Structures are given as structure tokens and as C-alpha cells.
CSV table of C-alpha atoms and ligand atoms in Angstrom, one decimal:
chain,number,residue,atom,x,y,z
I,121,UNK,CA,46.5,42.3,9.3
I,122,UNK,CA,47.2,41.4,5.7
I,123,UNK,CA,45.8,37.9,6.1
I,124,UNK,CA,42.7,39.4,7.6
I,125,UNK,CA,42.3,41.8,4.6
I,126,UNK,CA,42.7,38.9,2.2
I,127,UNK,CA,40.0,36.9,4.1
I,128,UNK,CA,37.7,39.9,4.1
I,129,UNK,CA,38.2,40.4,0.4
I,130,UNK,CA,37.5,36.7,-0.2
I,131,UNK,CA,34.3,36.9,1.9
I,132,UNK,CA,33.2,39.9,0.0
I,133,UNK,CA,33.6,38.1,-3.4
I,134,UNK,CA,31.9,35.0,-2.1
I,135,UNK,CA,28.9,37.1,-0.9
I,136,UNK,CA,28.8,38.9,-4.3
I,137,UNK,CA,28.8,35.5,-6.0
I,138,UNK,CA,26.0,34.3,-3.7
I,139,UNK,CA,24.0,37.5,-4.3
I,140,UNK,CA,24.3,37.2,-8.1
I,141,UNK,CA,23.2,33.6,-8.0
I,142,UNK,CA,20.3,34.5,-5.8
I,143,UNK,CA,19.2,37.1,-8.3
I,144,UNK,CA,19.2,34.3,-10.9
I,145,UNK,CA,16.0,32.4,-11.4
I,146,UNK,CA,16.5,29.1,-9.7
I,147,UNK,CA,17.5,30.3,-6.2
I,148,UNK,CA,14.9,33.0,-6.3
I,149,UNK,CA,13.0,31.0,-3.8
I,150,UNK,CA,16.1,30.4,-1.6
I,151,UNK,CA,15.0,32.9,1.0
I,152,UNK,CA,11.4,32.1,0.7
I,153,UNK,CA,11.0,28.4,1.4
I,154,UNK,CA,8.2,28.7,3.9
I,155,UNK,CA,6.1,25.9,5.2
I,156,UNK,CA,3.0,26.6,7.4
I,157,UNK,CA,2.0,23.9,9.8
I,158,UNK,CA,-1.1,23.4,11.8
I,159,UNK,CA,-1.5,20.5,14.1
I,160,UNK,CA,-4.6,19.1,15.9
I,161,UNK,CA,-3.2,19.4,19.4
I,162,UNK,CA,0.4,20.2,20.3
I,163,UNK,CA,0.0,18.5,23.7
I,164,UNK,CA,-0.2,15.1,21.9
I,165,UNK,CA,3.0,13.3,22.8
I,166,UNK,CA,3.7,11.6,19.5
I,167,UNK,CA,2.7,14.6,17.3
I,168,UNK,CA,4.9,17.0,19.2
I,169,UNK,CA,7.9,14.6,18.9
I,170,UNK,CA,7.2,14.2,15.2
I,171,UNK,CA,7.1,18.0,14.8
I,172,UNK,CA,10.4,18.4,16.6
I,173,UNK,CA,11.9,16.1,14.0
I,174,UNK,CA,10.2,18.0,11.2
I,175,UNK,CA,11.6,21.3,12.5
I,176,UNK,CA,15.1,19.8,12.6
I,177,UNK,CA,14.9,18.4,9.1
I,178,UNK,CA,13.5,21.7,7.7
I,179,UNK,CA,16.3,23.5,9.4
I,180,UNK,CA,18.9,21.4,7.6
I,181,UNK,CA,17.4,22.5,4.3
I,182,UNK,CA,17.0,26.1,5.3
I,183,UNK,CA,13.2,25.9,5.1
I,184,UNK,CA,11.3,28.3,7.4
I,185,UNK,CA,8.6,26.7,9.5
I,186,UNK,CA,5.7,28.2,11.4
I,187,UNK,CA,3.7,25.8,13.6
I,188,UNK,CA,0.2,26.6,14.8
I,189,UNK,CA,-1.8,24.6,17.4
I,190,UNK,CA,-5.5,24.1,16.7
I,191,UNK,CA,-6.0,22.8,20.3
I,192,UNK,CA,-8.7,20.4,19.2
I,193,UNK,CA,-11.0,22.8,17.2
I,194,UNK,CA,-11.5,22.4,13.5
I,195,UNK,CA,-12.8,26.0,13.2
I,196,UNK,CA,-9.6,27.3,14.7
I,197,UNK,CA,-7.6,25.2,12.4
I,198,UNK,CA,-9.5,26.5,9.3
I,199,UNK,CA,-8.7,30.1,10.5
I,200,UNK,CA,-5.0,29.2,11.0
I,201,UNK,CA,-4.8,27.8,7.4
I,202,UNK,CA,-6.2,31.1,6.1
I,203,UNK,CA,-3.6,33.1,8.1
I,204,UNK,CA,-0.7,30.9,7.0
I,205,UNK,CA,-1.7,31.3,3.4
I,206,UNK,CA,-2.0,35.1,3.9
I,207,UNK,CA,1.4,35.1,5.4
I,208,UNK,CA,2.7,33.7,2.2
I,209,UNK,CA,3.5,30.1,3.0
I,210,UNK,CA,4.4,28.0,-0.1
I,211,UNK,CA,3.3,24.7,1.3
I,212,UNK,CA,0.9,23.7,4.1
I,213,UNK,CA,1.3,20.7,6.4
I,214,UNK,CA,-2.0,19.9,8.0
I,215,UNK,CA,-2.6,17.5,10.9
I,216,UNK,CA,-6.4,17.6,10.7
I,217,UNK,CA,-8.5,18.0,13.8
I,218,UNK,CA,-11.4,16.2,12.2
I,219,UNK,CA,-10.0,13.9,9.5
I,220,UNK,CA,-13.4,13.7,7.8
I,221,UNK,CA,-13.7,17.5,7.4
I,222,UNK,CA,-10.9,18.9,5.2
I,223,UNK,CA,-13.1,20.5,2.5
I,224,UNK,CA,-12.9,24.1,3.7
I,225,UNK,CA,-9.1,23.9,4.0
I,226,UNK,CA,-8.8,22.3,0.6
I,227,UNK,CA,-10.9,25.1,-1.0
I,228,UNK,CA,-8.8,27.8,0.6
I,229,UNK,CA,-5.5,26.2,-0.5
I,230,UNK,CA,-6.7,25.5,-4.0
I,231,UNK,CA,-7.8,29.1,-4.5
I,232,UNK,CA,-4.2,30.3,-3.8
I,233,UNK,CA,-2.6,27.2,-5.3
I,234,UNK,CA,-0.8,26.2,-2.1
I,235,UNK,CA,-0.2,22.4,-2.0
I,236,UNK,CA,-1.2,20.6,1.2
I,237,UNK,CA,0.6,17.7,2.8
I,238,UNK,CA,-1.7,16.1,5.3
I,239,UNK,CA,0.0,14.1,8.0
I,240,UNK,CA,-0.6,11.6,10.8
I,241,UNK,CA,-4.4,12.0,10.6
I,242,UNK,CA,-5.4,10.5,7.3
I,243,UNK,CA,-8.2,12.1,5.2
I,244,UNK,CA,-10.5,9.7,3.5
I,245,UNK,CA,-9.5,8.7,-0.1
I,246,UNK,CA,-12.4,10.6,-1.6
I,247,UNK,CA,-11.3,13.9,-0.1
I,248,UNK,CA,-7.7,13.4,-1.3
I,249,UNK,CA,-9.1,13.2,-4.8
I,250,UNK,CA,-10.6,16.7,-4.5
I,251,UNK,CA,-7.4,18.2,-6.0
I,252,UNK,CA,-4.2,16.9,-7.3
I,253,UNK,CA,-2.0,19.0,-5.1
I,254,UNK,CA,-3.0,17.0,-2.0
I,255,UNK,CA,-0.7,14.5,-0.3
I,256,UNK,CA,-0.6,12.4,2.8
I,257,UNK,CA,2.3,11.3,4.9
I,258,UNK,CA,1.7,8.7,7.6
I,259,UNK,CA,2.1,5.0,8.4
I,260,UNK,CA,0.3,1.7,7.9
I,261,UNK,CA,-2.2,1.5,10.8
I,262,UNK,CA,-2.9,-2.2,10.1
I,263,UNK,CA,0.8,-3.0,10.3
I,264,UNK,CA,1.1,-1.5,13.8
I,265,UNK,CA,-1.9,-3.5,15.0
I,266,UNK,CA,-0.5,-6.7,13.6
I,267,UNK,CA,3.0,-6.1,15.1
I,268,UNK,CA,1.5,-5.3,18.5
I,269,UNK,CA,-0.5,-8.6,18.4
I,270,UNK,CA,2.6,-10.5,17.4
I,271,UNK,CA,4.7,-9.0,20.2
I,272,UNK,CA,2.0,-9.8,22.7
I,273,UNK,CA,1.6,-13.4,21.4
I,274,UNK,CA,5.4,-14.0,21.5
I,275,UNK,CA,5.5,-12.7,25.1
I,276,UNK,CA,2.6,-14.9,26.2
I,277,UNK,CA,4.2,-18.0,24.6
I,278,UNK,CA,7.5,-17.3,26.3
I,279,UNK,CA,6.2,-16.3,29.6
I,280,UNK,CA,3.5,-18.7,30.9
I,281,UNK,CA,3.2,-16.7,34.2
I,282,UNK,CA,1.2,-14.0,32.2
I,283,UNK,CA,-1.8,-16.3,32.5
I,284,UNK,CA,-1.9,-15.6,36.2
I,285,UNK,CA,-5.0,-17.5,37.0
I,286,UNK,CA,-3.9,-20.4,34.8
I,287,UNK,CA,-7.3,-20.8,33.0
I,288,UNK,CA,-5.6,-21.0,29.6
I,289,UNK,CA,-7.1,-17.7,28.5
I,290,UNK,CA,-5.6,-14.2,28.7
I,291,UNK,CA,-7.9,-11.7,30.4
I,292,UNK,CA,-7.2,-8.3,28.8
I,293,UNK,CA,-8.3,-4.7,28.6
I,294,UNK,CA,-8.0,-2.4,25.6
I,295,UNK,CA,-7.2,1.4,25.8
I,296,UNK,CA,-8.4,3.1,22.6
I,297,UNK,CA,-7.6,6.4,21.0
I,298,UNK,CA,-10.1,8.8,19.5
I,299,UNK,CA,-13.1,7.2,17.9
I,300,UNK,CA,-13.0,7.8,14.2
I,301,UNK,CA,-9.2,8.1,14.0
I,302,UNK,CA,-7.9,5.6,11.5
I,303,UNK,CA,-5.3,4.3,14.0
I,304,UNK,CA,-7.8,3.5,16.8
I,305,UNK,CA,-10.2,1.3,15.0
I,306,UNK,CA,-7.6,-0.5,12.9
I,307,UNK,CA,-5.0,-1.1,15.6
I,308,UNK,CA,-7.6,-2.5,18.0
I,309,UNK,CA,-9.0,-4.9,15.4
I,310,UNK,CA,-5.7,-6.1,14.1
I,311,UNK,CA,-4.0,-6.5,17.4
I,312,UNK,CA,-6.8,-8.7,18.7
I,313,UNK,CA,-7.2,-10.7,15.5
I,314,UNK,CA,-3.5,-11.4,15.3
I,315,UNK,CA,-3.4,-12.7,18.9
I,316,UNK,CA,-6.3,-15.0,18.0
I,317,UNK,CA,-4.7,-16.2,14.8
I,318,UNK,CA,-1.5,-17.0,16.8
I,319,UNK,CA,-3.7,-19.3,18.9
I,320,UNK,CA,-4.0,-17.2,22.0
I,321,UNK,CA,-7.4,-17.5,23.7
I,322,UNK,CA,-8.5,-14.1,24.8
I,323,UNK,CA,-11.2,-12.8,27.1
I,324,UNK,CA,-11.9,-9.0,27.0
I,325,UNK,CA,-12.7,-7.8,30.4
I,326,UNK,CA,-13.3,-4.2,29.5
I,327,UNK,CA,-12.1,-1.3,27.3
I,328,UNK,CA,-11.7,2.4,27.7
I,329,UNK,CA,-11.6,5.3,25.2
I,330,UNK,CA,-8.8,7.7,26.4
I,331,UNK,CA,-8.3,9.8,23.2
I,332,UNK,CA,-4.5,9.1,23.0
I,333,UNK,CA,-4.1,10.9,26.3
I,334,UNK,CA,-2.0,9.8,29.3
I,335,UNK,CA,-4.2,11.3,32.0
I,336,UNK,CA,-7.4,10.1,30.5
I,337,UNK,CA,-5.9,6.7,30.2
I,338,UNK,CA,-4.9,6.7,33.9
I,339,UNK,CA,-8.5,7.5,34.8
I,340,UNK,CA,-10.0,4.8,32.6
I,341,UNK,CA,-7.4,2.3,33.9
I,342,UNK,CA,-8.2,3.2,37.5
I,343,UNK,CA,-11.9,2.5,36.9
I,344,UNK,CA,-11.1,-0.8,35.2
I,345,UNK,CA,-8.8,-1.7,38.0
I,346,UNK,CA,-11.3,-1.1,40.6
I,347,UNK,CA,-13.7,-3.4,38.9
I,348,UNK,CA,-11.4,-6.2,37.7
I,349,UNK,CA,-8.3,-5.8,39.9
I,350,UNK,CA,-5.9,-8.7,39.6
I,351,UNK,CA,-7.9,-10.4,37.0
I,352,UNK,CA,-6.3,-8.2,34.3
I,353,UNK,CA,-3.3,-10.0,32.7
I,354,UNK,CA,-2.7,-7.9,29.6
I,355,UNK,CA,-3.2,-4.2,28.7
I,356,UNK,CA,-3.2,-3.4,25.0
I,357,UNK,CA,-3.1,0.3,24.2
I,358,UNK,CA,-3.5,2.0,20.9
I,359,UNK,CA,-0.6,4.2,21.7
I,360,UNK,CA,2.3,4.6,24.2
I,361,UNK,CA,1.0,7.7,26.0
I,362,UNK,CA,-2.1,5.8,27.1
I,363,UNK,CA,0.0,2.7,28.0
I,364,UNK,CA,2.1,5.0,30.2
I,365,UNK,CA,-1.1,6.3,31.8
I,366,UNK,CA,-2.2,2.8,32.5
I,367,UNK,CA,1.1,2.1,34.2
I,368,UNK,CA,0.6,5.3,36.2
I,369,UNK,CA,-2.7,3.9,37.5
I,370,UNK,CA,-0.9,0.8,38.8
I,371,UNK,CA,1.9,2.8,40.3
I,372,UNK,CA,-0.5,5.0,42.1
I,373,UNK,CA,-2.1,1.9,43.7
I,374,UNK,CA,1.3,0.5,44.5
I,375,UNK,CA,0.3,-2.9,43.0
I,376,UNK,CA,2.7,-5.7,43.7
I,377,UNK,CA,5.0,-6.6,40.9
I,378,UNK,CA,3.7,-10.2,40.6
I,379,UNK,CA,0.2,-8.8,40.1
I,380,UNK,CA,1.1,-6.4,37.2
I,381,UNK,CA,-0.2,-7.2,33.7
I,382,UNK,CA,2.0,-7.0,30.6
I,383,UNK,CA,1.7,-3.6,28.9
I,384,UNK,CA,1.9,-3.0,25.2
I,385,UNK,CA,2.0,0.3,23.4
I,386,UNK,CA,2.6,1.8,20.0
I,387,UNK,CA,4.8,4.8,18.9
I,388,UNK,CA,8.1,4.5,20.7
I,389,UNK,CA,8.0,8.0,22.2
I,390,UNK,CA,11.0,8.8,24.4
I,391,UNK,CA,9.4,8.0,27.7
I,392,UNK,CA,8.1,4.6,26.5
I,393,UNK,CA,11.5,3.6,25.1
I,394,UNK,CA,12.9,4.2,28.7
I,395,UNK,CA,9.9,2.2,30.0
I,396,UNK,CA,10.7,-0.8,27.7
I,397,UNK,CA,14.4,-0.5,28.7
I,398,UNK,CA,13.6,-0.7,32.4
I,399,UNK,CA,10.9,-3.4,31.9
I,400,UNK,CA,7.8,-1.4,33.0
I,401,UNK,CA,6.4,-1.6,29.5
I,402,UNK,CA,6.8,-5.0,27.8
I,403,UNK,CA,7.2,-3.8,24.3
I,404,UNK,CA,6.1,-1.2,21.8
I,405,UNK,CA,5.9,-0.6,18.0
I,406,UNK,CA,8.0,2.2,16.6
I,407,UNK,CA,6.0,4.8,14.6
I,408,UNK,CA,8.8,6.1,12.4
I,409,UNK,CA,8.6,9.9,13.2
I,410,UNK,CA,12.1,10.6,11.7
I,411,UNK,CA,11.0,8.9,8.4
I,412,UNK,CA,7.7,10.7,8.3
I,413,UNK,CA,9.3,14.1,9.1
I,414,UNK,CA,12.0,13.5,6.5
I,415,UNK,CA,9.3,12.6,3.9
I,416,UNK,CA,7.3,15.7,4.7
I,417,UNK,CA,10.4,17.9,4.4
I,418,UNK,CA,11.6,16.3,1.1
I,419,UNK,CA,8.1,16.6,-0.4
I,420,UNK,CA,7.8,20.2,0.7
I,421,UNK,CA,11.2,21.0,-0.7
I,422,UNK,CA,10.4,19.4,-4.0
I,423,UNK,CA,7.0,21.2,-4.2
I,424,UNK,CA,8.7,24.5,-3.6
I,425,UNK,CA,11.7,24.1,-5.9
I,426,UNK,CA,10.6,21.7,-8.5
I,427,UNK,CA,13.6,19.5,-7.6
I,428,UNK,CA,13.1,15.7,-7.8
I,429,UNK,CA,12.6,13.6,-4.7
I,430,UNK,CA,15.1,10.8,-4.1
I,431,UNK,CA,13.7,9.0,-1.1
I,432,UNK,CA,10.0,9.5,-1.1
I,433,UNK,CA,7.9,6.6,-2.5
I,434,UNK,CA,4.3,7.2,-3.2
I,435,UNK,CA,1.4,4.9,-3.1
I,436,UNK,CA,-1.5,5.8,-5.4
I,437,UNK,CA,0.5,8.9,-6.4
I,438,UNK,CA,-0.4,10.9,-3.3
I,439,UNK,CA,0.3,8.9,-0.2
I,440,UNK,CA,3.5,8.0,1.6
I,441,UNK,CA,3.4,5.4,4.3
I,442,UNK,CA,6.4,4.6,6.6
I,443,UNK,CA,6.9,1.1,8.0
I,444,UNK,CA,6.6,0.4,11.7
I,445,UNK,CA,9.3,-1.5,13.6
I,446,UNK,CA,8.9,-3.7,16.7
I,447,UNK,CA,10.7,-2.5,19.8
I,448,UNK,CA,11.6,-5.0,22.6
I,449,UNK,CA,14.1,-5.0,25.4
I,450,UNK,CA,16.5,-6.7,22.9
I,451,UNK,CA,16.7,-3.8,20.5
I,452,UNK,CA,15.5,-0.8,22.5
I,453,UNK,CA,19.0,0.5,22.9
I,454,UNK,CA,19.3,1.2,19.1
I,455,UNK,CA,16.2,3.4,19.3
I,456,UNK,CA,17.4,5.2,22.4
I,457,UNK,CA,20.7,5.9,20.7
I,458,UNK,CA,18.9,7.3,17.7
I,459,UNK,CA,17.0,9.7,20.1
I,460,UNK,CA,20.3,10.9,21.5
I,461,UNK,CA,21.7,11.7,18.0
I,462,UNK,CA,18.9,14.2,17.5
N,658,LIG,C1,-0.2,8.0,17.2
N,658,LIG,C2,-0.8,8.6,18.5
N,658,LIG,C3,-1.3,10.0,18.3
N,658,LIG,C4,-2.2,10.1,17.1
N,658,LIG,C5,-2.6,11.5,16.9
N,658,LIG,C6,-1.2,8.2,16.1
N,658,LIG,O1,-0.7,7.8,14.9
N,658,LIG,O2,0.1,6.7,17.4
N,658,LIG,O3,0.1,8.5,19.6
N,658,LIG,O4,-1.9,10.5,19.5
N,658,LIG,O5,-1.6,9.5,16.0
N,658,LIG,O6,-3.3,11.7,15.7
N,659,LIG,CA1,-5.9,-16.1,32.5
């Protein structure tokens, strides 16, 4: 009994101490670190994994997060921003539906002095200059394209059987993300150019725009397959979810293993890491979601508390870009282990 009383008394003192420090200026915000997030479409495989990481890292710092889903409509997203501001959020994290159309959001935030961290869908530089409380957290599109090209070139060198018809050229198809997204255009261009620079002769049979989406990619791939069938030796995809969709198309047709092309994605989402491990996907490029989430959290925290940032490095004072990493069957276990830690 006595021990219990002592503990109770101690707890009481500790809570009084906490309370008095909360009343003090610095921790005034301690209960009010509130970040409002709106994302372009929560059904996006990569963005939803990124947001899971973001929630976890905000949780570690006792930051409250509200996430809204704009389901592909810029109008809806603008309304969500207004609501989040009205609800008193201290920082906004915005994954733009239309990356060329942030002006209305910027105006609303500026009026109430709420800083914005854009993420994953990069506004054009001119828009970022509209106000100095605007930031961007993402990754280097060009680097992901180059790495995908390098991975494909290395595989083709090592594995002569990829050139199935032995004509010295690699017949390929490309699955592209949304038109107008920084990552579609640039990944496509750099993956192909890198392969060419590495001395691989390419012949593009076809391409399909599948808006980052697995089901759309399966449909596009089925159409390409019905036209080109076994001619296809390589499938390059702007992201993993579409590469998985392409694999689905082959699985549905029960194509023999010797007639399967090599599949390359980008992102390193959970399911594609498993696919690289079991060999259905040849390789992918890791889009560092943990790093991006951590940078968004640290930046939000710093904007709300005025505390200095330790790990965030800016480019042009406003942008943070995380490095990509190549994922192959040789190192995929490290990435899978990281997933399990979460
Ligand atoms: C990712 C895609 C994702 C897109 C959404 C890209 O960086 O690689 O998987 O669909 O962002 O904006
Ligand atoms: Ca060939």
C-alpha cells in the first residue's frame, strides 16, 4: 500500500511539473502540433505506403495527422485544404492532384500563414516561388530512370537469353504513368537513353499509358500481348504497381516461363519486393518512402516549433530530394527486413 502511495505521489508531482512546463511558452504548442494532409488518390500503391510511414514518424513525435483523399479531383482537394486550415492545422502536406495547378491552395494557405509541404507530385519551380513558406519533398526522377536503365542493361549483358529471337536487339514495351507527371516523362526518357548509352540496341514495339495503376496496366499489357505476343523481350514500367499489372496479364494467359519477358519497375512497394525475391520481377528501384516521410515530419516539426532540423538537406532552399537505390535479388532481403521493422 505504502509503495503504491509513494508512486501515486510521484506521479502527481511529475504531472504537475509537466503541466507547469506546458503552461510555459515553448511547449505551448505541445498539444497542438497538427498537420493536415491531402493526397491525390489514396488508392495509389506507393503514396499509401508513403503515408503509412508518415503517420508512424509523426506518431513518434506526437504530431497529430489528418489525412484526406482527393480521389483525383483538384476541386475536392482545394476544398479539403480550406477545411484543414479551418480545423486549425499548423502545417499542410499536399500531394497535388494537378501539379500545375496549386495557386488556389497557395493563396488560401498564405492568407492564414500556414506553410505548405508539397510532396511526391512536384509543383513547377515558378509556383514554388509564389511564397517563401512553400516546400517540396520528393526524389530525383532522373536518377530513377537512369538506375532502371542500368539495371536492365546489366541484366541483358549477363543474360543473353533475354534476346529471345537472337536478332541482337531487345524488343520492348513501356508502361507509362500519368502524362504530365514529372516521373513519367523523365523516367521513360532516362531509362531508354541509359540503355542505349550502355550499348543495348532497342526496338520499341509499343507503349501504354496506365496512370500508375495496376488494373489499367494489366489491360494495356493484355492489348500489347495480343498484338505482339512472344516478340516482347522486355517490359519497362514507370512504377511497380504497373509492372505488377503487366505480370498479372502474363499470368492470366498462363504464358510459359521461357516466353516471359524481363520486368522492371520503380518504387520497391511491398508486393514488388516479394516479386523480386521470388524472381517474377527482375529488379526495381527503391523510392525511399521512409526517408521522404521522415523529411516531411522533421520539416513539419521544425516549422511548428522553430526547432532546427538536423537531417534535412535543401536544394534551392525549398526542395528536399531523396536518393533512389537499386533493388536486385542480391540485396532485396535488406529491403524486406526494413519493411518488417515498421
Ligand atoms: C511513384 C508512383 C506513384 C506516383 C504518384 C511516383 O513517384 O513512383 O508509384 O503512383 O508517384 O504521384
Ligand atoms: Ca530480340
